[in-house]
Coordinates of C-alpha atoms in Angstrom, one line a residue:
Chain U
M651 CA -28.2 -0.6 6.0
K652 CA -26.9 1.5 8.8
Q653 CA -26.0 -1.1 11.4
L654 CA -25.1 -3.6 8.7
F655 CA -22.5 -1.2 7.4
F656 CA -21.1 -0.5 10.8
L657 CA -20.8 -4.2 11.5
L658 CA -19.1 -4.6 8.2
L659 CA -16.7 -1.9 9.1
L660 CA -16.1 -3.5 12.5
F661 CA -15.5 -6.9 10.9
V662 CA -13.0 -5.4 8.5
S663 CA -11.3 -3.7 11.4
L664 CA -11.1 -6.9 13.3
D665 CA -8.5 -8.0 10.8
T666 CA -6.1 -5.2 11.5
M667 CA -3.3 -3.1 13.8
T668 CA -2.2 -0.2 16.1
Q669 CA -4.0 3.0 17.1
N670 CA -4.0 6.1 19.0
K671 CA -6.1 5.4 22.1
Q672 CA -6.4 8.9 23.2
V673 CA -9.6 8.4 25.2
L674 CA -8.2 5.4 27.1
Y675 CA -4.8 6.9 27.8
G676 CA -4.4 7.8 31.4
F677 CA -8.1 7.3 32.1
A678 CA -9.6 6.4 35.4
E679 CA -6.7 4.1 36.5
N680 CA -8.2 1.4 34.4
P681 CA -6.1 -1.8 34.1
Q682 CA -6.0 -1.4 30.3
T683 CA -4.1 1.9 30.7
L684 CA -1.1 -0.1 31.8
L685 CA -0.8 -1.3 28.2
L686 CA -0.5 2.3 27.1
N687 CA 1.7 3.4 30.0
P688 CA 3.3 0.8 32.2
G689 CA 4.1 3.6 34.6
A690 CA 0.5 4.5 35.1
E691 CA -0.8 4.6 38.7
T692 CA -3.1 1.8 39.9
N693 CA -4.9 1.5 43.3
Y694 CA -6.2 -2.0 43.4
K695 CA -4.9 -5.3 44.8
F696 CA -5.4 -7.3 41.6
H697 CA -7.3 -7.5 38.4
V698 CA -8.4 -10.2 36.1
G699 CA -9.6 -9.4 32.6
I700 CA -12.5 -11.2 31.2
P701 CA -10.9 -13.4 28.6
F702 CA -11.3 -11.9 25.0
L703 CA -13.3 -9.0 26.5
S704 CA -10.8 -7.3 28.8
G705 CA -9.6 -5.1 26.1
L706 CA -11.0 -4.9 22.6
S707 CA -10.2 -2.1 20.2
G708 CA -10.6 -1.4 16.5
D709 CA -9.7 1.5 14.2
V710 CA -10.1 2.1 10.6
A711 CA -8.9 5.2 8.8
L712 CA -8.6 6.3 5.2
K713 CA -6.6 9.4 4.8
N714 CA -8.2 11.9 2.4
F715 CA -10.8 9.4 1.3
K716 CA -14.4 8.7 2.3
L717 CA -16.7 5.9 1.0
T718 CA -19.1 8.6 -0.1
D719 CA -16.4 9.9 -2.5
L720 CA -17.1 6.9 -4.7
F721 CA -20.3 5.2 -3.7
S722 CA -22.8 8.1 -2.9
E723 CA -26.0 7.8 -4.9
D724 CA -25.4 11.1 -6.5
G725 CA -25.9 10.3 -10.2
I726 CA -22.3 11.1 -11.1
D727 CA -20.6 8.6 -13.4
F728 CA -18.5 6.2 -11.4
N729 CA -15.5 6.7 -13.7
T730 CA -15.7 10.5 -13.2
K731 CA -15.6 10.0 -9.5
F732 CA -12.8 7.5 -9.7
F733 CA -10.8 9.9 -11.8
R734 CA -11.5 12.7 -9.4
L735 CA -10.3 10.5 -6.5
L736 CA -7.2 9.5 -8.4
N737 CA -6.3 13.1 -8.8
K738 CA -7.1 14.0 -5.2
L739 CA -5.1 11.3 -3.5
D740 CA -1.3 11.6 -3.2
V741 CA 1.5 9.4 -2.0
N742 CA 1.1 10.2 1.7
D743 CA -2.6 9.1 1.7
H744 CA -3.2 5.7 3.1
L745 CA -5.5 3.1 4.5
K746 CA -4.9 1.8 8.0
L747 CA -6.6 -0.8 10.0
N748 CA -6.0 -2.0 13.5
L749 CA -7.4 -4.4 15.9
Q750 CA -6.2 -5.4 19.3
M751 CA -7.8 -8.0 21.4
D752 CA -6.7 -8.9 24.9
V753 CA -6.9 -12.7 25.3
L754 CA -5.6 -12.7 28.8
N755 CA -4.9 -9.8 31.2
V756 CA -4.1 -10.3 34.8
G757 CA -2.3 -8.1 37.5
F758 CA -1.6 -8.3 41.1
R759 CA 0.0 -6.1 43.8
V760 CA 3.3 -7.3 45.2
D761 CA 3.5 -4.6 47.9
D762 CA 2.2 -1.1 48.3
K763 CA 4.7 0.2 45.7
T764 CA 4.8 -2.5 43.1
Y765 CA 2.1 -3.8 40.7
I766 CA 2.8 -6.6 38.3
S767 CA 0.6 -7.3 35.2
F768 CA 0.9 -9.8 32.5
G769 CA -1.1 -11.3 29.7
F770 CA -1.4 -12.1 26.0
Y771 CA -3.0 -10.0 23.3
Q772 CA -3.3 -10.3 19.5
E773 CA -3.0 -7.4 17.2
L774 CA -3.5 -6.9 13.6
D775 CA -2.0 -3.8 12.0
V776 CA -2.2 -2.9 8.4
I777 CA -1.1 0.3 6.6
G778 CA -0.9 0.7 2.9
Y779 CA 0.1 3.9 1.1
W780 CA -1.4 5.1 -2.2
P781 CA 1.1 4.3 -5.0
K782 CA -0.2 7.1 -7.1
D783 CA 2.2 6.7 -10.1
V784 CA 1.6 2.9 -10.3
I785 CA -2.2 3.3 -10.1
T786 CA -2.0 6.1 -12.8
F787 CA 0.2 3.9 -15.0
L788 CA -2.1 0.9 -14.7
N789 CA -5.2 3.0 -15.2
E790 CA -4.1 5.3 -18.0
G791 CA -1.0 3.8 -19.4
N792 CA 2.1 5.6 -20.5
A793 CA 0.6 7.3 -23.6
P794 CA -0.7 10.4 -21.9
Y795 CA 2.5 10.6 -19.8
L796 CA 5.5 10.7 -22.1
N797 CA 8.6 11.9 -20.3
K798 CA 7.0 11.3 -16.9
S799 CA 9.0 9.1 -14.5
F800 CA 6.6 6.8 -12.8
D801 CA 8.1 6.4 -9.3
L802 CA 8.0 2.8 -7.9
S803 CA 9.3 4.0 -4.5
Q804 CA 5.7 4.9 -3.8
I805 CA 4.9 1.2 -3.2
V806 CA 4.8 1.0 0.6
Y807 CA 2.7 -1.3 2.7
K808 CA 2.9 -3.3 5.9
A809 CA 0.6 -5.8 7.4
D810 CA 1.3 -7.7 10.6
F811 CA -0.7 -10.2 12.6
V812 CA 1.0 -10.6 15.9
G813 CA 0.5 -12.2 19.3
A814 CA 2.3 -10.6 22.2
L815 CA 3.0 -12.3 25.5
H816 CA 3.9 -9.6 28.0
V817 CA 4.8 -9.0 31.6
G818 CA 5.2 -5.6 33.2
V819 CA 5.8 -3.9 36.5
S820 CA 4.9 -0.5 37.8
R821 CA 6.7 0.8 40.8
K822 CA 6.0 3.8 42.9
V823 CA 9.5 5.3 43.4
N824 CA 8.3 8.1 45.7
P825 CA 5.0 9.8 46.3
K826 CA 5.6 11.9 43.2
L827 CA 7.0 9.4 40.8
T828 CA 5.9 6.1 39.4
L829 CA 8.0 4.2 36.8
G830 CA 7.1 1.2 34.8
G831 CA 8.3 -1.2 32.2
R832 CA 6.9 -4.1 30.2
F833 CA 8.7 -6.8 28.3
K834 CA 7.0 -8.3 25.3
L835 CA 7.6 -11.5 23.4
Y836 CA 6.0 -11.1 19.9
S837 CA 5.0 -14.0 17.7
S838 CA 4.1 -12.9 14.2
A839 CA 1.8 -15.3 12.4
L840 CA 1.7 -13.2 9.2
N841 CA 3.7 -10.4 7.8
L842 CA 3.6 -8.7 4.4
E843 CA 5.6 -5.7 3.7
T844 CA 7.4 -3.7 1.2
Q845 CA 9.3 -0.4 1.7
N846 CA 12.5 1.3 0.7
N847 CA 11.8 0.5 -2.9
S848 CA 13.3 2.5 -5.7
G849 CA 13.2 2.9 -9.4
T850 CA 11.4 4.8 -12.2
V851 CA 9.7 3.8 -15.4
T852 CA 9.8 6.4 -18.2
T853 CA 8.9 6.6 -21.9
Q854 CA 10.5 9.3 -23.9
R855 CA 10.8 10.3 -27.6
G856 CA 13.8 8.3 -28.7
S857 CA 16.6 8.7 -31.2
N858 CA 17.2 5.3 -32.7
N859 CA 13.4 4.5 -32.6
I860 CA 10.3 6.5 -32.1
Y861 CA 10.3 5.9 -28.3
T862 CA 12.9 4.8 -25.7
H863 CA 11.7 3.1 -22.5
Y864 CA 13.8 3.4 -19.4
L865 CA 13.6 1.3 -16.3
N866 CA 16.0 3.2 -14.0
T867 CA 17.6 1.8 -10.9
I868 CA 14.7 -0.6 -10.1
D869 CA 15.1 -2.1 -6.6
L870 CA 11.9 -3.7 -5.3
N871 CA 11.6 -6.0 -2.3
F872 CA 8.4 -7.7 -1.5
L873 CA 8.7 -9.5 1.9
S874 CA 6.4 -12.1 3.4
A875 CA 6.4 -14.4 6.3
G876 CA 3.8 -16.9 7.3
L877 CA 2.0 -17.0 4.0
V878 CA 4.0 -19.2 1.7
E879 CA 6.1 -22.3 2.3
D880 CA 7.6 -24.5 -0.4
D881 CA 5.6 -22.5 -3.0
E882 CA 2.3 -23.5 -1.2
Y883 CA 0.1 -20.8 0.1
L884 CA -1.2 -21.1 3.6
E885 CA -4.4 -23.1 3.4
N886 CA -5.7 -23.1 6.9
P887 CA -6.3 -19.6 8.2
T888 CA -6.7 -20.9 11.8
E889 CA -3.0 -21.6 11.7
L890 CA -2.6 -17.8 12.0
I891 CA -4.3 -17.8 15.3
T892 CA -2.3 -20.7 16.7
N893 CA 1.0 -19.3 15.3
S894 CA 0.4 -16.0 17.0
F895 CA 1.0 -17.9 20.3
L896 CA 4.8 -18.4 20.0
G897 CA 4.5 -20.4 16.8
G898 CA 5.3 -17.7 14.4
S899 CA 8.3 -15.5 13.8
L900 CA 9.6 -14.2 17.1
G901 CA 10.6 -10.8 18.3
I902 CA 11.0 -8.8 21.5
G903 CA 9.9 -5.4 22.6
L904 CA 9.9 -3.1 25.6
D905 CA 7.4 -0.5 26.9
F906 CA 8.5 2.2 29.3
G907 CA 6.4 4.7 31.1
M908 CA 6.2 7.1 34.0
T909 CA 3.8 9.3 36.0
Y910 CA 5.2 12.4 37.7
H911 CA 3.3 14.7 40.0
I912 CA 4.8 18.1 39.4
S913 CA 2.4 19.5 42.0
P914 CA -0.7 18.1 43.7
R915 CA -2.7 19.3 40.8
L916 CA -0.3 19.0 37.9
E917 CA 0.7 15.5 36.6
F918 CA 2.9 14.5 33.7
T919 CA 2.8 11.1 32.1
G920 CA 4.7 9.6 29.3
S921 CA 5.4 6.3 27.6
I922 CA 7.2 4.5 24.8
I923 CA 5.3 1.5 23.6
D924 CA 6.4 -1.4 21.4
F925 CA 10.1 -0.4 21.2
G926 CA 11.2 -3.6 19.6
Y927 CA 11.5 -5.7 16.5
I928 CA 10.5 -9.0 15.0
N929 CA 12.9 -11.3 13.2
Y930 CA 10.8 -12.9 10.4
S931 CA 12.1 -16.4 9.9
K932 CA 9.0 -18.7 9.5
K933 CA 7.6 -19.4 6.1
V934 CA 9.5 -16.6 4.5
Q935 CA 9.0 -15.9 0.8
N936 CA 10.5 -12.8 -0.6
T937 CA 10.5 -11.5 -4.1
T938 CA 13.1 -9.1 -5.5
V939 CA 13.5 -7.2 -8.7
K940 CA 16.6 -5.2 -9.3
G941 CA 18.4 -3.5 -12.2
S942 CA 18.1 -1.0 -15.0
Y943 CA 17.1 -1.4 -18.6
T944 CA 16.8 0.7 -21.7
F945 CA 14.5 -0.6 -24.5
E946 CA 14.3 1.0 -27.9
G947 CA 12.6 -1.9 -29.8
V948 CA 14.0 -4.6 -31.9
N949 CA 16.9 -3.6 -34.2
F950 CA 16.6 -5.6 -37.4
L951 CA 20.1 -6.6 -38.8
F952 CA 18.9 -8.2 -42.1
D953 CA 21.6 -10.8 -42.0
P954 CA 20.2 -14.0 -43.5
A955 CA 23.6 -15.7 -43.1
S956 CA 23.3 -15.6 -39.4
P957 CA 19.7 -14.8 -38.4
T958 CA 19.2 -13.4 -34.9
N959 CA 16.6 -14.6 -32.5
Y960 CA 15.7 -11.1 -31.4
W961 CA 12.9 -12.0 -29.0
A962 CA 14.9 -14.7 -27.1
D963 CA 18.0 -12.3 -27.0
L964 CA 15.8 -9.6 -25.6
N965 CA 14.3 -11.8 -22.9
A966 CA 17.8 -13.1 -21.9
D967 CA 19.2 -9.6 -21.9
F968 CA 16.3 -8.3 -19.7
E969 CA 16.6 -11.2 -17.3
E970 CA 20.3 -10.5 -17.0
K971 CA 20.0 -6.8 -16.4
V972 CA 16.8 -6.8 -14.3
P973 CA 17.0 -10.1 -12.5
R974 CA 13.9 -11.2 -10.6
G975 CA 14.3 -13.7 -7.8
N976 CA 12.7 -15.4 -4.9
N977 CA 14.4 -16.1 -1.6
T978 CA 13.6 -17.4 1.9
N979 CA 16.0 -15.1 3.7
S980 CA 14.9 -14.1 7.2
Y981 CA 14.5 -10.3 7.7
T982 CA 14.0 -8.0 10.6
S983 CA 11.4 -5.3 10.9
W984 CA 10.8 -2.7 13.7
R985 CA 7.5 -2.7 15.4
P986 CA 5.5 0.5 15.0
T987 CA 6.8 2.2 18.1
K988 CA 4.4 4.7 19.8
L989 CA 5.2 7.6 22.0
N990 CA 2.7 9.1 24.4
A991 CA 2.9 12.1 26.7
A992 CA 0.3 14.0 28.6
L993 CA 0.0 16.9 31.0
K994 CA -3.0 16.9 33.2
Y995 CA -4.3 19.7 35.5
S996 CA -6.8 18.7 38.1
F997 CA -9.3 21.0 39.8
G998 CA -12.8 21.0 41.3
N999 CA -13.8 19.4 44.5
Q1000 CA -11.1 17.5 46.4
R1001 CA -12.1 14.1 47.5
R1002 CA -10.5 11.2 49.3
S1003 CA -10.6 7.7 48.0
K1004 CA -9.5 4.8 50.1
Y1005 CA -6.4 3.0 49.0
C1006 CA -7.8 -0.3 49.9
Y1007 CA -4.8 -2.4 49.7
D1008 CA -3.1 -0.7 52.7
N1009 CA -6.1 1.2 54.1
T1010 CA -4.5 4.6 53.3
F1011 CA -6.3 7.3 51.4
K1012 CA -5.5 9.1 48.1
E1013 CA -6.8 12.6 47.4
F1014 CA -8.1 13.3 44.0
Y1015 CA -10.1 16.0 42.2
T1016 CA -13.4 15.7 40.5
D1017 CA -12.3 17.5 37.3
A1018 CA -9.2 17.6 35.1
F1019 CA -8.2 18.9 31.8
G1020 CA -5.0 18.6 29.8
L1021 CA -3.1 17.9 26.6
Q1022 CA -1.8 14.6 25.2
I1023 CA 0.4 13.9 22.3
H1024 CA 0.7 10.7 20.4
T1025 CA 3.3 9.7 17.8
I1026 CA 3.5 6.5 15.9
M1027 CA 6.4 5.5 13.7
R1028 CA 5.2 4.6 10.2
P1029 CA 7.0 3.4 7.1
L1030 CA 7.0 6.7 5.3
S1031 CA 7.1 9.1 8.3
P1032 CA 5.8 9.4 11.9
Q1033 CA 2.2 10.3 12.4
Y1034 CA 1.3 12.8 15.1
A1035 CA -1.9 13.5 17.0
I1036 CA -2.5 16.1 19.6
T1037 CA -5.5 15.8 21.9
G1038 CA -7.1 18.1 24.4
F1039 CA -9.2 16.4 27.0
Y1040 CA -11.5 17.0 29.9
E1041 CA -12.2 14.4 32.6
K1042 CA -15.0 14.4 35.1
T1043 CA -15.5 12.1 38.1
F1044 CA -19.1 11.8 39.0
T1045 CA -18.6 9.4 41.8
E1046 CA -15.7 7.3 43.0
K1047 CA -16.9 4.6 40.5
L1048 CA -18.0 6.6 37.6
H1049 CA -15.7 8.6 35.3
A1050 CA -16.1 10.3 32.0
K1051 CA -13.6 11.7 29.5
V1052 CA -14.1 13.9 26.4
T1053 CA -11.4 14.5 23.9
Y1054 CA -10.7 16.7 20.9
T1055 CA -8.0 15.4 18.6
L1056 CA -6.2 16.9 15.7
D1057 CA -4.5 14.3 13.5
D1058 CA -3.8 13.2 9.9
Y1059 CA -7.4 12.3 9.4
S1060 CA -9.5 15.0 10.9
F1061 CA -9.3 18.4 12.6
H1062 CA -12.6 17.9 14.4
N1063 CA -12.4 14.5 16.0
V1064 CA -14.3 14.5 19.3
G1065 CA -14.1 11.4 21.4
A1066 CA -15.8 10.3 24.6
G1067 CA -15.6 7.5 27.0
I1068 CA -17.0 6.3 30.3
S1069 CA -15.5 4.0 32.9
T1070 CA -17.6 2.5 35.7
Q1071 CA -17.2 -0.1 38.4
I1072 CA -20.2 -2.0 39.6
G1073 CA -19.1 -4.3 42.4
N1074 CA -15.9 -5.9 41.2
V1075 CA -16.8 -5.5 37.6
S1076 CA -15.1 -2.6 35.8
L1077 CA -16.4 -1.6 32.4
F1078 CA -15.1 1.0 30.0
G1079 CA -16.2 1.9 26.6
M1080 CA -15.1 4.7 24.3
V1081 CA -15.3 5.9 20.8
D1082 CA -13.6 8.7 18.9
N1083 CA -14.9 10.8 16.0
I1084 CA -18.4 10.6 17.5
F1085 CA -19.8 13.2 15.2
A1086 CA -19.0 10.8 12.3
Y1087 CA -21.4 8.2 13.7
H1088 CA -24.5 9.8 12.2
N1089 CA -22.9 9.0 8.8
L1090 CA -20.0 6.6 9.0
A1091 CA -19.7 6.5 5.2
N1092 CA -18.7 10.1 5.2
A1093 CA -16.0 9.6 7.9
S1094 CA -12.3 9.3 7.3
S1095 CA -11.7 7.4 10.5
V1096 CA -13.5 5.8 13.4
S1097 CA -12.3 3.8 16.3
F1098 CA -13.5 2.3 19.5
Q1099 CA -12.1 0.7 22.6
M1100 CA -13.9 -1.3 25.2
G1101 CA -13.1 -3.6 28.1
L1102 CA -14.5 -5.7 30.9
N1103 CA -12.3 -6.5 33.9
L1104 CA -12.7 -7.7 37.4
I1105 CA -11.0 -5.5 39.9
F1106 CA -10.4 -6.4 43.5
D1107 CA -9.6 -3.6 45.9
Chain C
M776 CA -21.2 1.2 22.9
F777 CA -24.7 2.4 22.5
L778 CA -23.4 5.0 20.1
L779 CA -21.7 2.3 18.1
L780 CA -24.9 0.4 17.7
A781 CA -26.9 3.5 16.9
A782 CA -24.4 4.5 14.2
C783 CA -25.8 5.3 10.8
S784 CA -24.5 5.4 7.3
E785 CA -26.0 7.1 4.3
K786 CA -27.2 4.7 1.7
L787 CA -24.3 3.7 -0.5
D788 CA -24.4 2.1 -3.9
F789 CA -21.5 -0.3 -4.3
K790 CA -22.9 -1.6 -7.6
Q791 CA -21.6 1.5 -9.2
A792 CA -18.2 -0.1 -9.2
E793 CA -19.5 -2.4 -12.0
D794 CA -19.6 0.6 -14.3
F795 CA -15.9 1.1 -13.8
K796 CA -13.9 1.1 -17.0
H797 CA -10.2 0.8 -17.0
Q798 CA -8.8 2.3 -20.2
P799 CA -5.0 2.4 -20.3
V800 CA -3.3 3.4 -23.5
V801 CA 0.2 2.0 -23.8
K802 CA 2.9 3.0 -26.3
T803 CA 5.9 0.8 -27.1
S804 CA 8.6 0.9 -29.6
L805 CA 8.6 -1.9 -32.2
V806 CA 11.1 -2.6 -34.9
Y807 CA 13.8 -0.2 -36.1
F808 CA 16.7 -0.5 -38.5
T809 CA 19.1 1.4 -40.7
L810 CA 20.0 0.2 -44.2
F811 CA 22.7 1.5 -46.7
S812 CA 23.1 1.1 -50.4
N813 CA 25.5 -1.8 -49.9
D814 CA 22.7 -3.8 -48.2
F815 CA 21.0 -3.8 -51.6
M816 CA 24.0 -4.8 -53.6
D817 CA 25.4 -8.2 -54.2
P818 CA 28.8 -8.2 -52.4
V819 CA 30.3 -10.3 -55.1
T820 CA 28.8 -9.0 -58.4
G821 CA 27.9 -5.5 -57.1
S822 CA 24.5 -5.8 -58.9
E823 CA 21.3 -4.7 -57.1
I824 CA 19.4 -7.3 -55.1
V825 CA 16.1 -7.4 -56.7
N826 CA 14.4 -9.6 -54.1
G827 CA 14.9 -7.0 -51.4
V828 CA 16.0 -7.7 -47.9
S829 CA 13.9 -9.2 -45.1
D830 CA 14.1 -10.0 -41.4
V831 CA 11.7 -11.5 -38.9
S832 CA 11.3 -11.5 -35.1
D833 CA 9.1 -13.2 -32.7
F834 CA 6.5 -10.9 -31.2
R835 CA 5.0 -12.6 -28.2
I836 CA 3.2 -9.8 -26.4
L837 CA -0.2 -11.0 -27.6
E838 CA 0.2 -14.3 -25.8
N839 CA -0.8 -12.4 -22.7
S840 CA -4.4 -13.3 -21.9
Y841 CA -5.1 -9.9 -20.3
L842 CA -4.2 -8.2 -23.7
R843 CA -6.0 -10.8 -25.7
D844 CA -9.2 -10.3 -23.7
N845 CA -9.1 -6.5 -23.5
L846 CA -7.2 -5.1 -26.4
Q847 CA -9.6 -2.9 -28.5
K848 CA -7.3 -1.2 -31.0
I849 CA -3.7 -1.0 -32.1
I850 CA -2.2 2.0 -33.9
I851 CA 1.0 1.4 -35.8
D852 CA 3.2 4.4 -36.5
I853 CA 6.0 4.3 -39.0
E854 CA 8.6 7.0 -39.5
V855 CA 11.1 6.7 -42.4
K856 CA 14.1 8.8 -43.2
N857 CA 15.3 8.0 -46.7
E858 CA 18.5 9.8 -47.7
I859 CA 19.2 7.5 -50.7
S860 CA 18.4 8.8 -54.2
R861 CA 16.1 5.8 -54.8
D862 CA 12.5 4.9 -54.1
F863 CA 11.9 2.1 -51.6
T864 CA 9.0 -0.2 -50.8
A865 CA 8.5 -1.6 -47.4
I866 CA 6.1 -4.4 -46.4
I867 CA 5.3 -5.1 -42.8
E868 CA 3.5 -8.4 -42.0
F869 CA 2.2 -10.0 -38.9
L870 CA 2.5 -13.8 -38.8
D871 CA 1.0 -16.5 -36.5
D872 CA 3.1 -19.2 -34.8
N873 CA 3.2 -21.3 -38.0
G874 CA 4.6 -18.4 -40.0
T875 CA 1.3 -17.8 -41.8
I876 CA 0.7 -14.2 -42.7
I877 CA -2.5 -13.0 -40.9
Y878 CA -2.3 -9.3 -41.4
T879 CA -0.3 -7.0 -43.7
L880 CA 0.0 -3.2 -43.3
S881 CA -0.6 -1.2 -46.4
T882 CA 2.5 -1.3 -48.6
L883 CA 4.8 1.7 -47.8
N884 CA 6.1 3.5 -50.9
I885 CA 8.9 5.8 -49.8
P886 CA 10.1 8.2 -52.4
A887 CA 13.7 8.9 -52.9
Q888 CA 15.3 11.3 -50.5
N889 CA 12.1 11.7 -48.5
I890 CA 13.6 12.2 -45.0
A891 CA 10.3 12.7 -43.2
F892 CA 8.0 10.0 -44.4
T893 CA 5.3 8.9 -41.9
Y894 CA 2.5 6.4 -42.0
Q895 CA -0.1 5.4 -39.5
E896 CA -2.5 2.5 -39.6
T897 CA -5.2 1.7 -37.1
I898 CA -6.2 -2.0 -36.6
E899 CA -9.5 -2.4 -34.9
V900 CA -9.4 -5.7 -33.0
R901 CA -13.2 -6.1 -33.4
L902 CA -12.9 -6.0 -37.2
N903 CA -9.6 -8.0 -37.3
P904 CA -9.8 -10.4 -34.4
I905 CA -7.2 -12.6 -36.1
I906 CA -4.5 -10.0 -35.2
L907 CA -4.5 -11.4 -31.7
N908 CA -2.9 -14.5 -33.1
T909 CA 0.2 -12.5 -34.1
R910 CA 3.4 -14.2 -32.8
K911 CA 5.9 -12.9 -35.3
T912 CA 6.5 -9.8 -37.4
R913 CA 8.4 -9.6 -40.7
T914 CA 9.6 -6.5 -42.5
S915 CA 10.8 -6.6 -46.1
V916 CA 12.4 -3.7 -47.9
F917 CA 12.7 -3.5 -51.7
I918 CA 14.5 -1.0 -53.8
S919 CA 12.5 0.3 -56.8
G920 CA 13.0 2.5 -59.8
A921 CA 16.3 2.0 -61.6
S922 CA 17.0 5.4 -63.0
T923 CA 19.8 6.2 -60.5
P924 CA 22.3 3.5 -59.9
L925 CA 23.2 2.7 -56.3
I926 CA 26.6 3.9 -55.2
E927 CA 28.9 1.5 -53.4
N928 CA 29.8 2.6 -49.8
D929 CA 27.3 5.5 -50.0
P930 CA 27.1 6.8 -46.4
R931 CA 23.5 8.0 -46.9
A932 CA 21.0 5.8 -45.1
F933 CA 17.5 4.4 -45.1
E934 CA 16.2 4.5 -41.5
L935 CA 12.8 3.0 -40.4
K936 CA 11.3 3.4 -36.9
S937 CA 8.0 2.0 -35.7
S938 CA 5.9 2.0 -32.6
G939 CA 2.6 0.5 -31.4
T940 CA -0.1 2.2 -29.4
Y941 CA -2.3 -0.3 -27.6
F942 CA -5.8 0.7 -26.5
I943 CA -7.0 -1.5 -23.7
E944 CA -10.4 -1.4 -22.1
T945 CA -11.6 -3.6 -19.3
E946 CA -14.9 -3.4 -17.4

């Protein structure tokens, strides 16, 4: 069961989006760190990522929920556990999934100050918030909740499968400062999202009849691109893969980043990633519902001379006041922009490593610790994470990093990673929430990142 | 990566989800109306209408297959406010698409000037599966007892309100 479950989890996460890569960020001048900070320092002539393996990361997180909450073999009635969970979860709780896979990643040094990197990656990002009122209504009905306004604005989700073609440059401005930027051309093969919904559903004791039902200021928008065309659903899922390479809805984005040495031991790095948008225009199918309605029942008029078709009138009146419609209007959505910043203090033994591309030397320290912050813009509100880390260099080619992260999912998330270079082959692997791995079912989040690159000094 | 491959998970029992029961209870308003003495008097002769008054409406909710498959019970609640100094009888019937009566609530006998008459009837779908064929509902109101004559343009009213409570259970 144990490996099987993990593989299942991994498989699920392969179909997803965007994550805090706190272990990888700023780690060991790895080529993949350039995707987290285009202003990261590098010290090699060129690198070539092994296709599909140069950078692979996955992340699954369930805020305030663990699989053991429902599926433990604890003898408790499933409905009791479900009800307990329903009461525990609130509208900020959510499920998120992310996968990013580097298909191609190449970089080369133009001169001793400038490094250019480019490539193509695919990313699946999914977040869905818990629409507590809707679930309560569907599960229990309105009878136990007279006078309660069921809030439809709680329906928020976003799923995006995107390919990103990118080119970036990092340039050493002076010995203290390196700046970098990256331009991205996104192609979204699939997008499903709904947010900024509004409206309430309420049942109250009425005056003309026993109950009055209110639909108040309903305004729902369900957007999709890449899934439906001419009322036909996408039949061939491999289209998603091909459309992610410039065949989908297009968008642009920018990354910015910097490294600044405040002193020989103290370094600040910061980056903004995926500052951009996608204009969803391919295979768009949106559904809207808008209006207000008050329903008291059918008011019999007892007029045999001109009988009323109450039901048809009711339907027509409802359609008029709460129109539902489909459209194929293109729409724009911001990418989930990420902000990273870190302060790193180095200490320990001072060593010199050869800057091979110009036969100069760089001095570095064997140990470092620091703090990182990570923010990602999400539909409801930004999510924050703060990470303390310790880095250790064992040899010039072997580095390790340990992190402790506080975020929405856990206050005791310990991550670890190693990066090593054997010949020209650079390998890194890292996981966070390592204490969860003895029982993944009881974890709220797990993630991993790995990569295999060829580096030429 | 070794850690990933060595990861464990406690044994989980996903089959428990098969025990999940989803039991919403939904209340909706049904028919309501207000009648006056004039509604029971012939506008020309001023005599009482002995055949009563009646109206019918389509009621298509039970065409929904989810409801047809999962509805366990319906409770009908009736509330009547009778200000008029006469007894009334009300008959509420459920009809199929052809207009055939398939279920009739117990006849409501509402005494004169009873302003807080209530009635509740429970329909178990298991015992009355034909109720699922309901596509129309008809309400007929008759005036009864002739001791006190109706007064023309009497502002006092006969008001009837109704609601349904639907008990759904899915597994």
